[in-house]
Amino acid sequence: MDIVGLLTDPDNLLTGFVAVVCFATILTIVNPMMNRSSLEARLKSVSTQREELRRKSREALAKKHGGQLRHADEGLYKKVVERLQLSRLLEDPQVVDKLAQAGYRGPRPVSTFYFFRFVLPFVFAGVTAMYLFLINDFGLPPMTRVALSVGGLTLGYYAPNVYIQNVAQKRRESIVGAFPDALDLLLICVESGMSIEAAIQKVSQEIGGSSIELAEELTLLTAELSYLPERRQAYEGLARRTNHPGIKSVTTAMIQAERYGTPLGAALRVMAKENREMRLAAAEKKAAQLPAKLTVPMIVFFLPVLFVVILGPAIIKVQDMMSTNPVG
């Protein structure tokens, strides 16, 4: 009876109701604080993981470049370029991008390029003039020899650009040849739940057997994604260094996926298909050009041998018959 009276007492019921309301109020106030601490812990974990990736990238790059990430140029070429102000005299606003496309990065290749662009014209002109005026003039008049020397001067001026363009072209072909396979690997890594930095780093390790140049570019992209303030700058840097329409379209899709939050896997799948089709079209184009390219070698090398093989026995037989039965 005492317990029933205690439970049915209006004062006790009011006290219990107030206690429940107070507990619910305290729980409502404390619950966001608890969730905030969980969010902060998750953000801290993500930040720690990002710092770990940065540290590993820096260690890998430092090991690759001899312990220094920042290249200093204190050699002879730099002194000559600064003393003669060749960067102003031979100014080329795209020299850094051209050298990067050829695989030369840092201040030292720029100084080397300007140095040889200044020296080679005089070397070519001097060698041409020395040969034509002192060794063998080929019976040419003096003005013709002077014109050829000037031609050597012009050839020496454009020789560094031609060399850089050839190296960049070979490097681009190596990168483009392995890029569709790299996109397939990147798609698999992203859809498996890996972050974009870890996925690109993994692909750079796996694609090295097919293209060392592409593995180098992807490693550099991983480092730039960790260091640069915006991912867009890293993707644009990759497109600028490769200078290929297919890679530019992929980087544009990745920038849009990063900006608007669209699924990256779907964009990578479409880009991988387009790059495979582009590679197949390039192969078909080379195959279509092959008959025209083989025409001259066939005329020069194959047809004379074919005539000798076909007509040789007949000529030998005729000569034997004429020696056996001389006319007369």
XYZ file of C-alpha atoms in Angstrom:
328
model
C 0.000 0.000 0.000
C 2.884 2.334 0.721
C 4.431 1.632 -2.718
C 1.103 2.134 -4.481
C 0.534 5.317 -2.599
C 4.042 6.470 -3.389
C 3.563 5.826 -7.120
C 0.123 7.414 -7.224
C 1.089 10.476 -5.214
C 0.668 13.562 -7.484
C 3.786 15.202 -6.044
C 5.897 12.152 -6.825
C 4.491 11.939 -10.357
C 5.260 15.594 -10.954
C 8.790 15.129 -9.606
C 9.395 12.131 -11.895
C 8.042 14.015 -14.902
C 10.305 16.974 -14.192
C 13.288 14.614 -13.778
C 12.595 12.971 -17.166
C 12.238 16.365 -18.861
C 15.490 17.574 -17.304
C 17.305 14.416 -18.384
C 15.986 14.759 -21.938
C 17.043 18.410 -22.012
C 20.556 17.607 -20.790
C 20.822 14.745 -23.319
C 19.715 17.072 -26.136
C 22.365 19.626 -25.207
C 25.179 17.125 -24.717
C 24.467 14.994 -27.814
C 25.781 17.564 -30.397
C 28.921 17.999 -28.323
C 29.541 14.263 -28.424
C 28.979 14.140 -32.183
C 31.301 17.117 -32.664
C 34.073 15.333 -30.829
C 33.572 12.304 -33.077
C 33.705 14.538 -36.160
C 36.844 16.210 -34.891
C 38.418 12.822 -34.317
C 37.571 11.773 -37.881
C 38.939 15.016 -39.297
C 42.072 14.587 -37.243
C 42.457 11.041 -38.546
C 42.088 12.216 -42.147
C 44.606 15.006 -41.549
C 47.055 12.544 -40.018
C 46.692 10.219 -42.976
C 47.246 13.082 -45.417
C 50.386 14.156 -43.555
C 51.616 10.570 -43.670
C 51.109 10.478 -47.445
C 52.953 13.768 -47.778
C 55.826 12.472 -45.687
C 56.104 9.294 -47.750
C 55.968 11.279 -51.000
C 58.683 13.627 -49.782
C 60.876 10.718 -48.708
C 60.426 8.983 -52.061
C 61.221 12.138 -54.024
C 64.171 12.970 -51.789
C 65.564 9.471 -52.249
C 65.084 9.692 -56.004
C 66.735 13.100 -56.366
C 69.669 12.506 -54.068
C 68.281 13.922 -50.859
C 67.192 17.295 -52.241
C 63.805 18.249 -53.558
C 64.690 21.774 -54.572
C 67.225 21.887 -57.362
C 69.808 24.644 -57.245
C 71.672 25.810 -60.318
C 75.138 27.105 -59.535
C 77.073 25.702 -62.500
C 78.994 27.260 -65.357
C 75.960 27.520 -67.618
C 74.063 29.578 -65.044
C 76.980 31.986 -64.608
C 77.336 32.494 -68.367
C 73.588 33.035 -68.803
C 73.484 35.585 -65.989
C 76.674 37.359 -67.094
C 75.514 37.765 -70.703
C 71.809 38.131 -69.801
C 70.900 35.439 -72.301
C 67.450 34.962 -70.743
C 66.577 38.442 -72.061
C 68.519 38.205 -75.305
C 67.068 34.802 -76.249
C 63.799 35.099 -74.350
C 61.321 32.289 -74.969
C 58.155 32.441 -72.827
C 57.387 28.754 -73.433
C 60.839 27.358 -72.722
C 59.850 25.992 -69.286
C 56.822 24.147 -70.696
C 58.838 22.769 -73.623
C 61.555 21.463 -71.329
C 58.949 19.978 -68.968
C 57.333 18.157 -71.896
C 60.758 16.700 -72.720
C 61.243 15.599 -69.103
C 63.653 18.348 -68.040
C 62.474 20.209 -64.945
C 64.096 22.730 -62.680
C 66.307 25.788 -63.246
C 69.369 23.907 -64.521
C 67.849 22.696 -67.842
C 66.697 26.259 -68.581
C 70.225 27.608 -68.146
C 71.621 24.743 -70.234
C 69.115 25.436 -73.012
C 69.952 29.143 -73.202
C 73.689 28.402 -73.075
C 73.642 25.976 -76.011
C 71.240 28.168 -77.948
C 73.841 30.929 -77.699
C 76.937 28.786 -78.347
C 75.803 26.340 -81.043
C 75.260 28.944 -83.816
C 78.895 30.027 -83.553
C 80.086 26.417 -83.346
C 78.124 25.332 -86.419
C 79.129 28.414 -88.399
C 82.794 28.051 -87.380
C 82.964 24.359 -88.281
C 81.247 24.949 -91.640
C 83.500 27.895 -92.531
C 86.648 26.033 -91.456
C 85.756 23.027 -93.596
C 84.758 25.032 -96.683
C 87.589 27.575 -96.584
C 90.485 25.461 -95.264
C 89.830 21.783 -96.000
C 87.645 21.337 -99.079
C 85.851 24.084 -100.946
C 84.141 21.715 -103.502
C 84.917 24.274 -106.186
C 82.349 26.707 -104.795
C 82.712 30.478 -105.117
C 83.503 32.464 -101.951
C 79.996 33.964 -101.643
C 78.416 30.518 -101.755
C 80.734 29.325 -99.012
C 79.850 32.370 -96.924
C 76.139 31.671 -97.476
C 76.631 28.067 -96.330
C 78.414 29.327 -93.224
C 75.449 31.597 -92.487
C 73.205 28.572 -93.011
C 75.246 26.714 -90.391
C 74.711 29.682 -88.054
C 70.942 29.435 -88.547
C 71.005 25.665 -88.111
C 72.876 26.005 -84.817
C 70.315 28.504 -83.540
C 67.376 26.149 -84.154
C 69.197 22.916 -83.217
C 68.300 23.050 -79.473
C 64.600 23.564 -80.269
C 64.616 20.656 -82.723
C 66.317 18.422 -80.167
C 63.829 19.334 -77.427
C 60.881 18.767 -79.783
C 62.158 15.314 -80.750
C 62.704 14.277 -77.132
C 59.266 15.619 -76.160
C 57.629 13.742 -79.044
C 59.201 10.415 -78.055
C 58.268 10.988 -74.422
C 54.675 11.853 -75.383
C 54.360 8.691 -77.491
C 55.549 6.579 -74.572
C 53.070 8.238 -72.200
C 50.112 8.047 -74.582
C 50.775 4.387 -75.384
C 50.405 3.319 -71.742
C 47.843 5.915 -70.620
C 44.642 3.893 -71.388
C 45.963 0.976 -69.308
C 46.819 3.394 -66.505
C 43.252 4.743 -66.608
C 41.846 1.209 -66.304
C 44.058 0.571 -63.269
C 43.081 3.927 -61.785
C 39.386 3.122 -62.284
C 39.807 -0.208 -60.466
C 41.626 1.455 -57.563
C 39.052 4.262 -57.220
C 36.064 1.907 -57.347
C 37.689 -0.308 -54.721
C 37.521 2.596 -52.259
C 41.026 4.062 -52.461
C 41.537 7.807 -52.343
C 42.657 9.531 -55.525
C 46.164 10.182 -54.151
C 46.671 6.577 -53.085
C 45.174 5.322 -56.361
C 47.487 7.451 -58.511
C 50.481 6.437 -56.418
C 49.577 2.755 -56.792
C 49.104 3.094 -60.551
C 52.475 4.872 -60.878
C 54.131 1.884 -59.232
C 52.382 -0.650 -61.464
C 52.689 1.168 -64.800
C 56.466 1.621 -64.610
C 57.076 -1.589 -66.552
C 55.131 -0.241 -69.544
C 56.200 3.400 -69.478
C 58.755 4.883 -67.132
C 57.817 8.369 -68.329
C 54.157 7.926 -67.377
C 55.145 6.501 -63.982
C 57.295 9.576 -63.407
C 54.475 11.943 -64.343
C 51.990 10.157 -62.076
C 54.463 10.243 -59.191
C 54.896 13.964 -59.711
C 51.101 14.359 -59.860
C 50.788 12.572 -56.499
C 53.306 14.939 -54.949
C 51.564 18.001 -56.383
C 48.174 16.805 -55.125
C 49.670 16.687 -51.637
C 51.566 19.991 -51.743
C 49.623 22.416 -53.932
C 46.762 24.379 -52.372
C 44.305 23.311 -55.108
C 43.998 19.991 -56.890
C 43.106 21.851 -60.067
C 46.662 23.177 -60.316
C 48.089 19.637 -60.131
C 45.771 18.334 -62.871
C 46.473 21.328 -65.102
C 50.198 20.797 -64.571
C 49.895 17.196 -65.796
C 47.995 18.327 -68.899
C 50.573 21.038 -69.596
C 53.545 18.683 -69.238
C 52.068 15.970 -71.486
C 50.447 18.282 -74.078
C 48.091 15.631 -75.442
C 44.350 16.070 -76.126
C 43.364 12.765 -74.509
C 45.192 13.509 -71.260
C 43.830 17.057 -71.240
C 40.269 15.739 -71.479
C 40.917 13.342 -68.587
C 42.334 16.091 -66.377
C 39.375 18.335 -67.258
C 36.955 15.571 -66.243
C 38.815 15.061 -62.958
C 38.724 18.797 -62.240
C 34.972 18.906 -62.875
C 34.423 15.832 -60.706
C 36.413 17.490 -57.927
C 34.536 20.791 -58.255
C 30.951 19.601 -58.696
C 31.093 16.318 -56.775
C 30.214 14.081 -59.708
C 31.205 10.382 -59.510
C 34.847 10.027 -60.489
C 34.512 6.366 -61.448
C 31.983 7.062 -64.207
C 34.150 9.834 -65.648
C 37.252 7.620 -65.592
C 35.358 4.791 -67.311
C 34.269 7.080 -70.162
C 37.729 8.625 -70.469
C 39.413 5.198 -70.529
C 37.137 4.089 -73.370
C 37.822 7.268 -75.346
C 41.592 6.932 -74.903
C 41.526 3.294 -76.025
C 39.588 4.322 -79.122
C 42.062 7.146 -79.715
C 44.994 4.733 -79.451
C 43.283 2.330 -81.866
C 42.635 5.177 -84.326
C 46.305 6.189 -84.161
C 47.353 2.592 -84.886
C 44.947 2.404 -87.847
C 46.328 5.699 -89.150
C 49.883 4.359 -89.031
C 48.768 1.171 -90.763
C 47.098 3.202 -93.523
C 50.302 5.211 -94.036
C 52.471 2.102 -94.286
C 51.945 1.314 -98.028
C 52.896 4.846 -99.069
C 55.981 4.764 -96.866
C 57.075 1.376 -98.226
C 56.864 2.455 -101.868
C 60.290 4.101 -102.034
C 62.150 1.325 -100.139
C 60.539 -1.293 -102.366
C 61.575 0.555 -105.532
C 65.127 1.184 -104.329
C 65.919 -2.113 -102.586
C 63.441 -4.859 -103.510
C 62.863 -4.396 -107.259
C 66.561 -4.497 -108.305
C 67.069 -7.701 -106.325
C 63.884 -9.156 -107.801
C 65.074 -8.363 -111.351
C 68.441 -9.966 -110.643
C 66.798 -13.107 -109.256
C 64.377 -13.397 -112.205
C 66.623 -12.337 -115.096
C 69.939 -13.622 -113.739
C 69.457 -17.313 -114.667
C 68.118 -16.373 -118.111
C 71.098 -14.135 -118.816
C 73.541 -16.836 -117.662
C 71.808 -19.422 -119.879
C 71.959 -17.132 -122.907
C 75.642 -16.512 -122.322
C 76.306 -20.272 -122.091
C 74.424 -20.881 -125.318
C 76.330 -18.149 -127.114
C 79.659 -19.505 -125.881
C 78.748 -23.052 -126.971
C 77.427 -22.059 -130.411
C 79.332 -18.920 -131.415
C 77.873 -16.908 -134.247
C 79.811 -17.189 -137.302
